[in-house]
XYZ file of C-alpha atoms in Angstrom:
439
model
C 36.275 -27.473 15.977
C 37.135 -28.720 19.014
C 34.460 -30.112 21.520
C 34.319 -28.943 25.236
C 33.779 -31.774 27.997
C 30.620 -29.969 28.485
C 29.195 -30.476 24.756
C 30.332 -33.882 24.328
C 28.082 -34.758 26.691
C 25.525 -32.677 25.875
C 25.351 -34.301 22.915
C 25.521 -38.205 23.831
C 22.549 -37.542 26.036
C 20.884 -35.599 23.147
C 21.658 -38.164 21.221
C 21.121 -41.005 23.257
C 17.225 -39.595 24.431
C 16.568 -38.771 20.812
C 17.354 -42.334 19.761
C 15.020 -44.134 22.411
C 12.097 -42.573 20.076
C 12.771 -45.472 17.607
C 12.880 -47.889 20.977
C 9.508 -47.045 22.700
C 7.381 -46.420 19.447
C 8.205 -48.930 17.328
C 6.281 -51.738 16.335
C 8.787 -54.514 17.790
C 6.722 -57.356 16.354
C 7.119 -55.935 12.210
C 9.609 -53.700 12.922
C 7.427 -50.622 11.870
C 8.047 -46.859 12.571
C 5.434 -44.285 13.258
C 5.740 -41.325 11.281
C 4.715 -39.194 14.752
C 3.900 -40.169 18.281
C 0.187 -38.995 17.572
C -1.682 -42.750 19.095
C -3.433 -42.987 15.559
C -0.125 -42.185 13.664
C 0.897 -44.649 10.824
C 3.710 -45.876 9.754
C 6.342 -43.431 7.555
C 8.978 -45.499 5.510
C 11.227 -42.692 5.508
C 11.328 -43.284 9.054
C 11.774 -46.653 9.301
C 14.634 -46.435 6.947
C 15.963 -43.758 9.141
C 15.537 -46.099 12.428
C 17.491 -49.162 10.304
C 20.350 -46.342 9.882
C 20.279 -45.707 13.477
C 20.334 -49.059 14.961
C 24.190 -49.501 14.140
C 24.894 -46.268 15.760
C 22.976 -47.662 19.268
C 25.232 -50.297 19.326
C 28.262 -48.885 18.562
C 27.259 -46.409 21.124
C 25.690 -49.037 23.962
C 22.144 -47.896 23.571
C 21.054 -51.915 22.808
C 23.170 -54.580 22.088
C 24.650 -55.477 18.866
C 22.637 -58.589 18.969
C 19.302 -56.805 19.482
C 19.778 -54.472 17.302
C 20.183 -57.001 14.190
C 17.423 -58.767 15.793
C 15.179 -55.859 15.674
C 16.425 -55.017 12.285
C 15.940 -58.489 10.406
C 12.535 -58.318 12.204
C 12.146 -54.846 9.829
C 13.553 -56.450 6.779
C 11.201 -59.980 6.937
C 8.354 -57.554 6.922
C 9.508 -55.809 3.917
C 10.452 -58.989 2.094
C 7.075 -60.506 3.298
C 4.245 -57.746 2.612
C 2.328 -58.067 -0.871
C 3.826 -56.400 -3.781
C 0.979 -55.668 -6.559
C -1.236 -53.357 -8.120
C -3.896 -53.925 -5.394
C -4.644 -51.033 -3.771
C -4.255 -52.318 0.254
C -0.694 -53.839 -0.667
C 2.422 -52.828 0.669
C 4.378 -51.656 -2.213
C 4.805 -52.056 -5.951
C 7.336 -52.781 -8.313
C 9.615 -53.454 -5.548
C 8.764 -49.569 -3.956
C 6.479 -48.992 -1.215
C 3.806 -46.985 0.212
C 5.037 -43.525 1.852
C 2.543 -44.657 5.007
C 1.695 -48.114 5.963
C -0.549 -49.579 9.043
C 1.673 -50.317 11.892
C -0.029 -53.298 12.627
C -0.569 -55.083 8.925
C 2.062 -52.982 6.953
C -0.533 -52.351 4.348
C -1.094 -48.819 2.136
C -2.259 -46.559 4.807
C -4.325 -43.391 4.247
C -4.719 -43.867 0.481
C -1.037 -42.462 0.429
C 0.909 -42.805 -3.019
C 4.082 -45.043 -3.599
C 6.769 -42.704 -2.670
C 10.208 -42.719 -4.730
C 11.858 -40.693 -2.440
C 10.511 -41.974 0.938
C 11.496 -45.797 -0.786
C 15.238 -44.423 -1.398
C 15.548 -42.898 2.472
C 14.034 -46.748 3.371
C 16.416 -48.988 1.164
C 19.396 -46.192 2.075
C 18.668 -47.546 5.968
C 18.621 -51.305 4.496
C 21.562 -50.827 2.898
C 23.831 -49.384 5.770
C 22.859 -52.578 7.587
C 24.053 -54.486 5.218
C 27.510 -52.856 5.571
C 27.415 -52.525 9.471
C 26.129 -56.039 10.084
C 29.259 -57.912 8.612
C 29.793 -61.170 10.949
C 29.619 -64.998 10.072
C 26.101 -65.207 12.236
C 22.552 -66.628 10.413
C 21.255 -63.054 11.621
C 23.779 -60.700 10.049
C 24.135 -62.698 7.282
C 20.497 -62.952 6.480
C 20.472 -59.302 6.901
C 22.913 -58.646 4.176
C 20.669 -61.308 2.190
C 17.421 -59.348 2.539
C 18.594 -56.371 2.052
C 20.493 -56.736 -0.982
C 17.258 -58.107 -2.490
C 14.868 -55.623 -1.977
C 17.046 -52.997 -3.456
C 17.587 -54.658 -6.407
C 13.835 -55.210 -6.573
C 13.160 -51.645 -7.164
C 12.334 -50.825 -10.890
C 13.965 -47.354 -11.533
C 12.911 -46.960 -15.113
C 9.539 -47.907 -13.868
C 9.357 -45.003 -12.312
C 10.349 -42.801 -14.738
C 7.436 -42.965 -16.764
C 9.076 -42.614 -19.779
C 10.511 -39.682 -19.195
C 14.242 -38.184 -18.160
C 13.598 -37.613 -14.547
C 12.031 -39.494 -12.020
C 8.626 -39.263 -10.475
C 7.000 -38.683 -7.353
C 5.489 -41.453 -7.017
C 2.359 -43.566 -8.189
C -1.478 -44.451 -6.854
C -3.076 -47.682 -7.784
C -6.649 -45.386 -8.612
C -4.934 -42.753 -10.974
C -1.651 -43.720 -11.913
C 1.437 -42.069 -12.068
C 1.641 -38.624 -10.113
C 2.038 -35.516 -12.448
C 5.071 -34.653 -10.365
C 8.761 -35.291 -10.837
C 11.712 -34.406 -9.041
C 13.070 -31.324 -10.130
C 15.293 -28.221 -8.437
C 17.628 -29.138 -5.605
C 15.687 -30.689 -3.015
C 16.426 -34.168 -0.834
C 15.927 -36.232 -4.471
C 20.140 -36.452 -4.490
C 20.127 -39.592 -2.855
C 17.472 -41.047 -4.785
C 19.004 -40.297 -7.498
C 22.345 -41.936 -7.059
C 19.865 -45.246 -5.656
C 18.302 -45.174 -8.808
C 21.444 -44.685 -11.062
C 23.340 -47.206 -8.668
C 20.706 -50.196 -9.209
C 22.463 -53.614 -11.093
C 18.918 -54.484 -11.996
C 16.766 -51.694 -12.991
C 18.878 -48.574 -13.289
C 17.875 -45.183 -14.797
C 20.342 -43.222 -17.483
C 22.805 -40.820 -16.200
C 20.138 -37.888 -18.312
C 18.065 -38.209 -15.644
C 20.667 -36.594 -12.989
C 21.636 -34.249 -15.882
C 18.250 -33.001 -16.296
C 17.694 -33.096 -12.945
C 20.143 -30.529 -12.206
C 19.374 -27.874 -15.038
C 16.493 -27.280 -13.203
C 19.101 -26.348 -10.112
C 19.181 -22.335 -8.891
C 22.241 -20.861 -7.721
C 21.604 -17.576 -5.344
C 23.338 -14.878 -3.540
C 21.782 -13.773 0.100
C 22.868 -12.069 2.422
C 26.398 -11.986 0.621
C 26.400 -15.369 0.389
C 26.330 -17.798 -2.671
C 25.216 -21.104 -2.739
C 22.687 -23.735 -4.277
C 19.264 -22.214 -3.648
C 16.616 -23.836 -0.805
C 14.997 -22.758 1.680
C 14.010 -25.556 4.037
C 16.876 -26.551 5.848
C 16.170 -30.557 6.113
C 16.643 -30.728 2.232
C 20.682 -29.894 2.767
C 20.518 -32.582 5.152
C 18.573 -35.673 4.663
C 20.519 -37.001 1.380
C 24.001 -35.889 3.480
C 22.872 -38.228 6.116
C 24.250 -40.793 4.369
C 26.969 -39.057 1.849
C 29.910 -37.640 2.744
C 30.082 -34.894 0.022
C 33.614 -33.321 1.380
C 35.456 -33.165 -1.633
C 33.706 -35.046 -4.288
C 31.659 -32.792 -7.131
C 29.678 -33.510 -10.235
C 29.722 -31.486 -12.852
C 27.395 -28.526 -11.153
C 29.531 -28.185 -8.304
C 32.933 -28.193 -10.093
C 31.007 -25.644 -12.221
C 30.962 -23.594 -9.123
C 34.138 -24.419 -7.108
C 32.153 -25.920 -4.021
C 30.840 -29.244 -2.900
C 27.848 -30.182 -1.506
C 28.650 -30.182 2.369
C 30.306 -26.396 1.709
C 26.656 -25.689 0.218
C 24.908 -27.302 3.311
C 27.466 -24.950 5.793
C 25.991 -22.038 3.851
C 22.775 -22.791 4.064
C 23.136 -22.870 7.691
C 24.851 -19.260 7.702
C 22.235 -17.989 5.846
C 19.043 -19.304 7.843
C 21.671 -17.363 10.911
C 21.675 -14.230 9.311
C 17.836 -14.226 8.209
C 17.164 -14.893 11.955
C 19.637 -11.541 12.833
C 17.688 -9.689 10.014
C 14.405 -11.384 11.214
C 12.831 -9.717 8.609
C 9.011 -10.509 9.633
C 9.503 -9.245 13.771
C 9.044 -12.577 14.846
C 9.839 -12.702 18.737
C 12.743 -14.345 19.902
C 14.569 -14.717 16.462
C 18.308 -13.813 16.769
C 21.986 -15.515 16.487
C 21.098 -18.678 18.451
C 17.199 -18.976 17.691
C 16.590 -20.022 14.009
C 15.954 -23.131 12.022
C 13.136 -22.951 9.641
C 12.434 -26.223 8.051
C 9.676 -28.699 7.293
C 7.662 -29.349 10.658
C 4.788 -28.987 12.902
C 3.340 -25.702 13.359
C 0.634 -23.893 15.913
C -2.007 -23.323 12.829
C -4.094 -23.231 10.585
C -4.823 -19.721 12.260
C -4.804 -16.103 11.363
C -4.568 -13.689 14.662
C -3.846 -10.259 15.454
C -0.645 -9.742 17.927
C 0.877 -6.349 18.692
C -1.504 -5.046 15.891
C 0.038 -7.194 13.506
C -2.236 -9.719 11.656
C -0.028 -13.418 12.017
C -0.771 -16.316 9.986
C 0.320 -19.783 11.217
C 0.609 -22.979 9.803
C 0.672 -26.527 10.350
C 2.754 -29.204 8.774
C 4.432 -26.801 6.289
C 7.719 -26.682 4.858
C 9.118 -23.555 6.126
C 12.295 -21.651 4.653
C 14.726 -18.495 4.145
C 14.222 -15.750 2.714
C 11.272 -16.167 0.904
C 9.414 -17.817 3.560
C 6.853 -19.584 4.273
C 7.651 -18.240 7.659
C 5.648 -17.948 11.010
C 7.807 -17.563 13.838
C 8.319 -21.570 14.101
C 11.902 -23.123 14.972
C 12.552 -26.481 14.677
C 15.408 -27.622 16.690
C 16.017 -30.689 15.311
C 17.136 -28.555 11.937
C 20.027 -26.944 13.707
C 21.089 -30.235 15.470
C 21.406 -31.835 11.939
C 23.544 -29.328 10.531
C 26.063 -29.966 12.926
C 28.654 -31.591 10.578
C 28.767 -28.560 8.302
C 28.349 -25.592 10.715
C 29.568 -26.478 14.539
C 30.798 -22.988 15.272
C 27.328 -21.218 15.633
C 25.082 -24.876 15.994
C 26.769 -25.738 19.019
C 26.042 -22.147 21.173
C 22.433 -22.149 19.546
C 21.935 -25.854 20.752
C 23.060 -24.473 24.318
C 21.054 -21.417 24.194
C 18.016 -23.495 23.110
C 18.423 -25.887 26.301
C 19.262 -23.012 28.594
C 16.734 -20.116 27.306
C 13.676 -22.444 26.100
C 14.148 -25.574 28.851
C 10.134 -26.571 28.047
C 11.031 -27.870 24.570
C 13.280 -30.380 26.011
C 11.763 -33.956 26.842
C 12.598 -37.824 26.979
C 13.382 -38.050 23.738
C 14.894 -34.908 23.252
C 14.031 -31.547 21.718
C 10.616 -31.324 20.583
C 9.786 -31.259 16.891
C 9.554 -27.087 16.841
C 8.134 -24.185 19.207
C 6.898 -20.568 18.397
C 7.511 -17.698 20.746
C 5.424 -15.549 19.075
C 2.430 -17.521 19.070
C 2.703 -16.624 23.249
C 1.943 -13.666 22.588
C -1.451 -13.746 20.948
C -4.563 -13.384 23.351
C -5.333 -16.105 25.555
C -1.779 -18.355 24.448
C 0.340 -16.897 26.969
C 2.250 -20.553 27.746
C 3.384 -20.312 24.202
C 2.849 -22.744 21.418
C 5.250 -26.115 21.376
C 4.809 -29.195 19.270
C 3.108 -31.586 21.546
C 5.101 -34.599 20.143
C 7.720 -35.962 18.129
C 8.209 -36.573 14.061
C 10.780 -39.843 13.465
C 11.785 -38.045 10.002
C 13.165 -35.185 12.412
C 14.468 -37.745 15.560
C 16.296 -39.768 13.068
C 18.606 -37.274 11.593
C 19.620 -35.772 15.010
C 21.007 -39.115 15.984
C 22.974 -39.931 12.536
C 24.169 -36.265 12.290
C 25.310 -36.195 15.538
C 27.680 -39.220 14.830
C 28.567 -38.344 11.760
C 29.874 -35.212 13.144
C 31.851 -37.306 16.235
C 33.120 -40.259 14.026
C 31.985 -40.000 10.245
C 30.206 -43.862 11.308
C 27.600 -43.969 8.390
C 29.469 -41.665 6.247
C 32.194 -44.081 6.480
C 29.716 -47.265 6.107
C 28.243 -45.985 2.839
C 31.518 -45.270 0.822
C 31.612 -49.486 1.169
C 28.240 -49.537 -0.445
C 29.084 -50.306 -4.569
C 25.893 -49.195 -5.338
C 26.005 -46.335 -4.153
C 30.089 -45.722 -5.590
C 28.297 -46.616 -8.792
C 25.485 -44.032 -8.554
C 27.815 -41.178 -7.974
C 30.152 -42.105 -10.608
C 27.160 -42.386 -12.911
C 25.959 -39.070 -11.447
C 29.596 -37.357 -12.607
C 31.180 -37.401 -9.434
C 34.735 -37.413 -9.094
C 37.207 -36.289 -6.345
C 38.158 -37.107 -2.584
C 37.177 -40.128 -0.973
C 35.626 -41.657 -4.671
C 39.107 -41.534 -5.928
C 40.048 -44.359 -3.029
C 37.522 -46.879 -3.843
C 37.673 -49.258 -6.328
C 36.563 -47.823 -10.394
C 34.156 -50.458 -10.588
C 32.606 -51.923 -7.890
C 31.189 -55.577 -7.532
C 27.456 -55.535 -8.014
């Protein structure tokens, strides 16, 4: 689809403000990401893997210099390499994974949370594309590439199976294991492929085969695709994949590919908005976006005779709900890529109709019309702040919409090559690279 003047420069600023999140909240002395700009927010490894992906886009793009940017990142990856790995329970990490939140200041376990798989994967995903991007004869770059490469290979995949086919959640030094593993589509794809991709500790290819038995294929509103409901779980493993034209065995199964999937998902969150089922003010053609994100709750009130419950931090989705009036905007940014035709004229209606839920680093997290209208919250309810997890995609999807930059980056990473072809992948792009690629 072709771009007007007007919208490619609505989205380099977009993309440009949203970026500067990962400039004026980071740590610059560890490298460290807060999850949220809340002052007592801690550090989310998810996001700092997503800030690592984005620093090759701000130079490419003149946000910071090349040099500063692989200044800033070895800073990241030294505190990575550095920080304790053991059972204790104020460590970083464990068998090479790490803690979903850390302190920003000591990079310890923060808030008793577990060892995340997935939030490890979105962190050695970022690593990873810095190894690709950062590619000159320089001590920086090239220790870059060095550290990186290491703490990948650190990770123990079949650790983290527990013995079983699938992987887990994650693990707490007090209990153990989590009683959780990855299972139905969700953004466990990439970790996956990470985890079948590894030269050191890699998992068997029945763990992405019973992964995706447990898979649900759905019809709504006329339209069939690979069931969820959140939208940020068809986009945070496609931050890094390009899925045009490559299938495993599910999706030749069903004569689509994962990005198709993804542009269907976005259709359908459009047409629940048309429907707008629940009455929730303001929903329509170019208001919707449900997805995991801040909310104006915990609350119950009575508007227009209707009783309203709201929520928090919730992952919200289509049709089933949970749903409470809240669109995220950073949702329908991401799925740019797969759906410009209607995300483009929503992103303008959203600047043009809702101008409050625009700031210096872009569009706020999410907003709620209808919460304006309960007694006494006439101004409206808007997320006060920002979420990395939701800044970081804007910025990636964004490129990867205007040039295909980490898209193109990652189809150089062998590990990943590896961990698709182990997942069953074959097709497009995969076809180009070499069969076996150097560990």
């Amino acid at each position: 689809m072709t771009r007007t003047a007007a919208q490619r420069e609505m989205l380099d600023g977009l993309q440009r403000d949203t970026f500067q999140y990962f400039v004026d909240e980071a740590n610059p002395d560890n490298g460290l990401v807060p999850d949220n700009t809340r002052t007592t927010s801690p550090c989310s490894i998810a996001a700092v893997g997503l800030a690592l992906a984005c620093y090759p886009v701000a130079s490419e793009r003149g946000f910071m210099t090349r040099h500063d940017a692989a200044l800033r990142t070895r800073t990241t990856l030294r505190t990575f390499r550095e920080g304790e790995q053991s059972e204790g329970a104020g460590a970083m990490g464990h068998r090479g994974f790490y803690y979903h939140f850390l302190d920003m200041e000591t990079g310890r376990r923060a808030a008793n949370s577990e060892l995340s798989t997935v939030d490890s994967a979105f962190l050695f995903a970022g690593m990873l594309a810095c190894a690709l991007y950062f590619d000159a004869d320089d001590p920086v770059e090239a220790e870059i590439r060095t550290l990186a490469d290491f703490l990948y290979r650190r990770a123990d995949w079949e650790w983290a199976r527990n013995g079983g086919a699938t992987l887990t959640h994650g693990w707490r030094p007090e209990r153990g294991f989590l009683p959780y593993r990855w299972l139905g589509y969700d953004e466990a794809l990439l970790l996956y492929f990470l985890a079948l991709g590894s030269p050191t500790h890699p998992i068997g290819a029945d763990g992405y085969l019973e992964w995706e038995r447990t898979y649900k294929w759905k019809r709504i509103y006329g339209i069939e695709f690979l069931y969820s409901g959140p939208l940020f779980i068809h986009h945070y493993s496609h931050v890094w994949v390009d899925f045009r034209g490559i299938q495993d065995a599910y999706m030749r199964g069903r004569g689509i590919d994962y990005f198709e999937n993804s542009r269907r998902a976005a259709l359908i969150q459009q047409q629940y908005a048309i429907r707008n089922p629940r009455g929730f003010e303001g929903y329509g053609e170019f208001v919707w976006g449900l997805t995991a994100s801040d909310g104006p709750g915990p609350a119950k009130l009575v508007i227009d005779g209707v009783v309203r419950r709201f929520w928090d931090y919730i992952a919200r989705g289509v049709p089933w709900g949970p749903d409470d009036g809240t669109i995220s905007p950073w949702a329908v940014v991401a799925s740019l890529p797969f759906a410009p035709g209607i995300v483009l004229p929503t992103i303008e209606h959203l600047i043009a109709e809702y101008p409050e839920i625009v700031n210096e680093h872009g569009f706020r997290c999410s907003f709620n019309p209808t919460y304006r209208l309960a007694p006494g919250c006439g101004d409206g309810w808007i997320s006060e702040g920002y979420y990395a997890i939701d800044q970081g995609p804007k910025v990636l999807m964004i490129e990867n919409d205007r040039s295909g930059m980490l898209w193109e980056l990652m189809k150089r990473c062998p590990y990943l090559v590896r961990g698709l072809r182990r997942a069953g992948f074959r097709g497009g792009w995969l076809e180009a690279v070499a069969s076996n690629p150097r560990p």
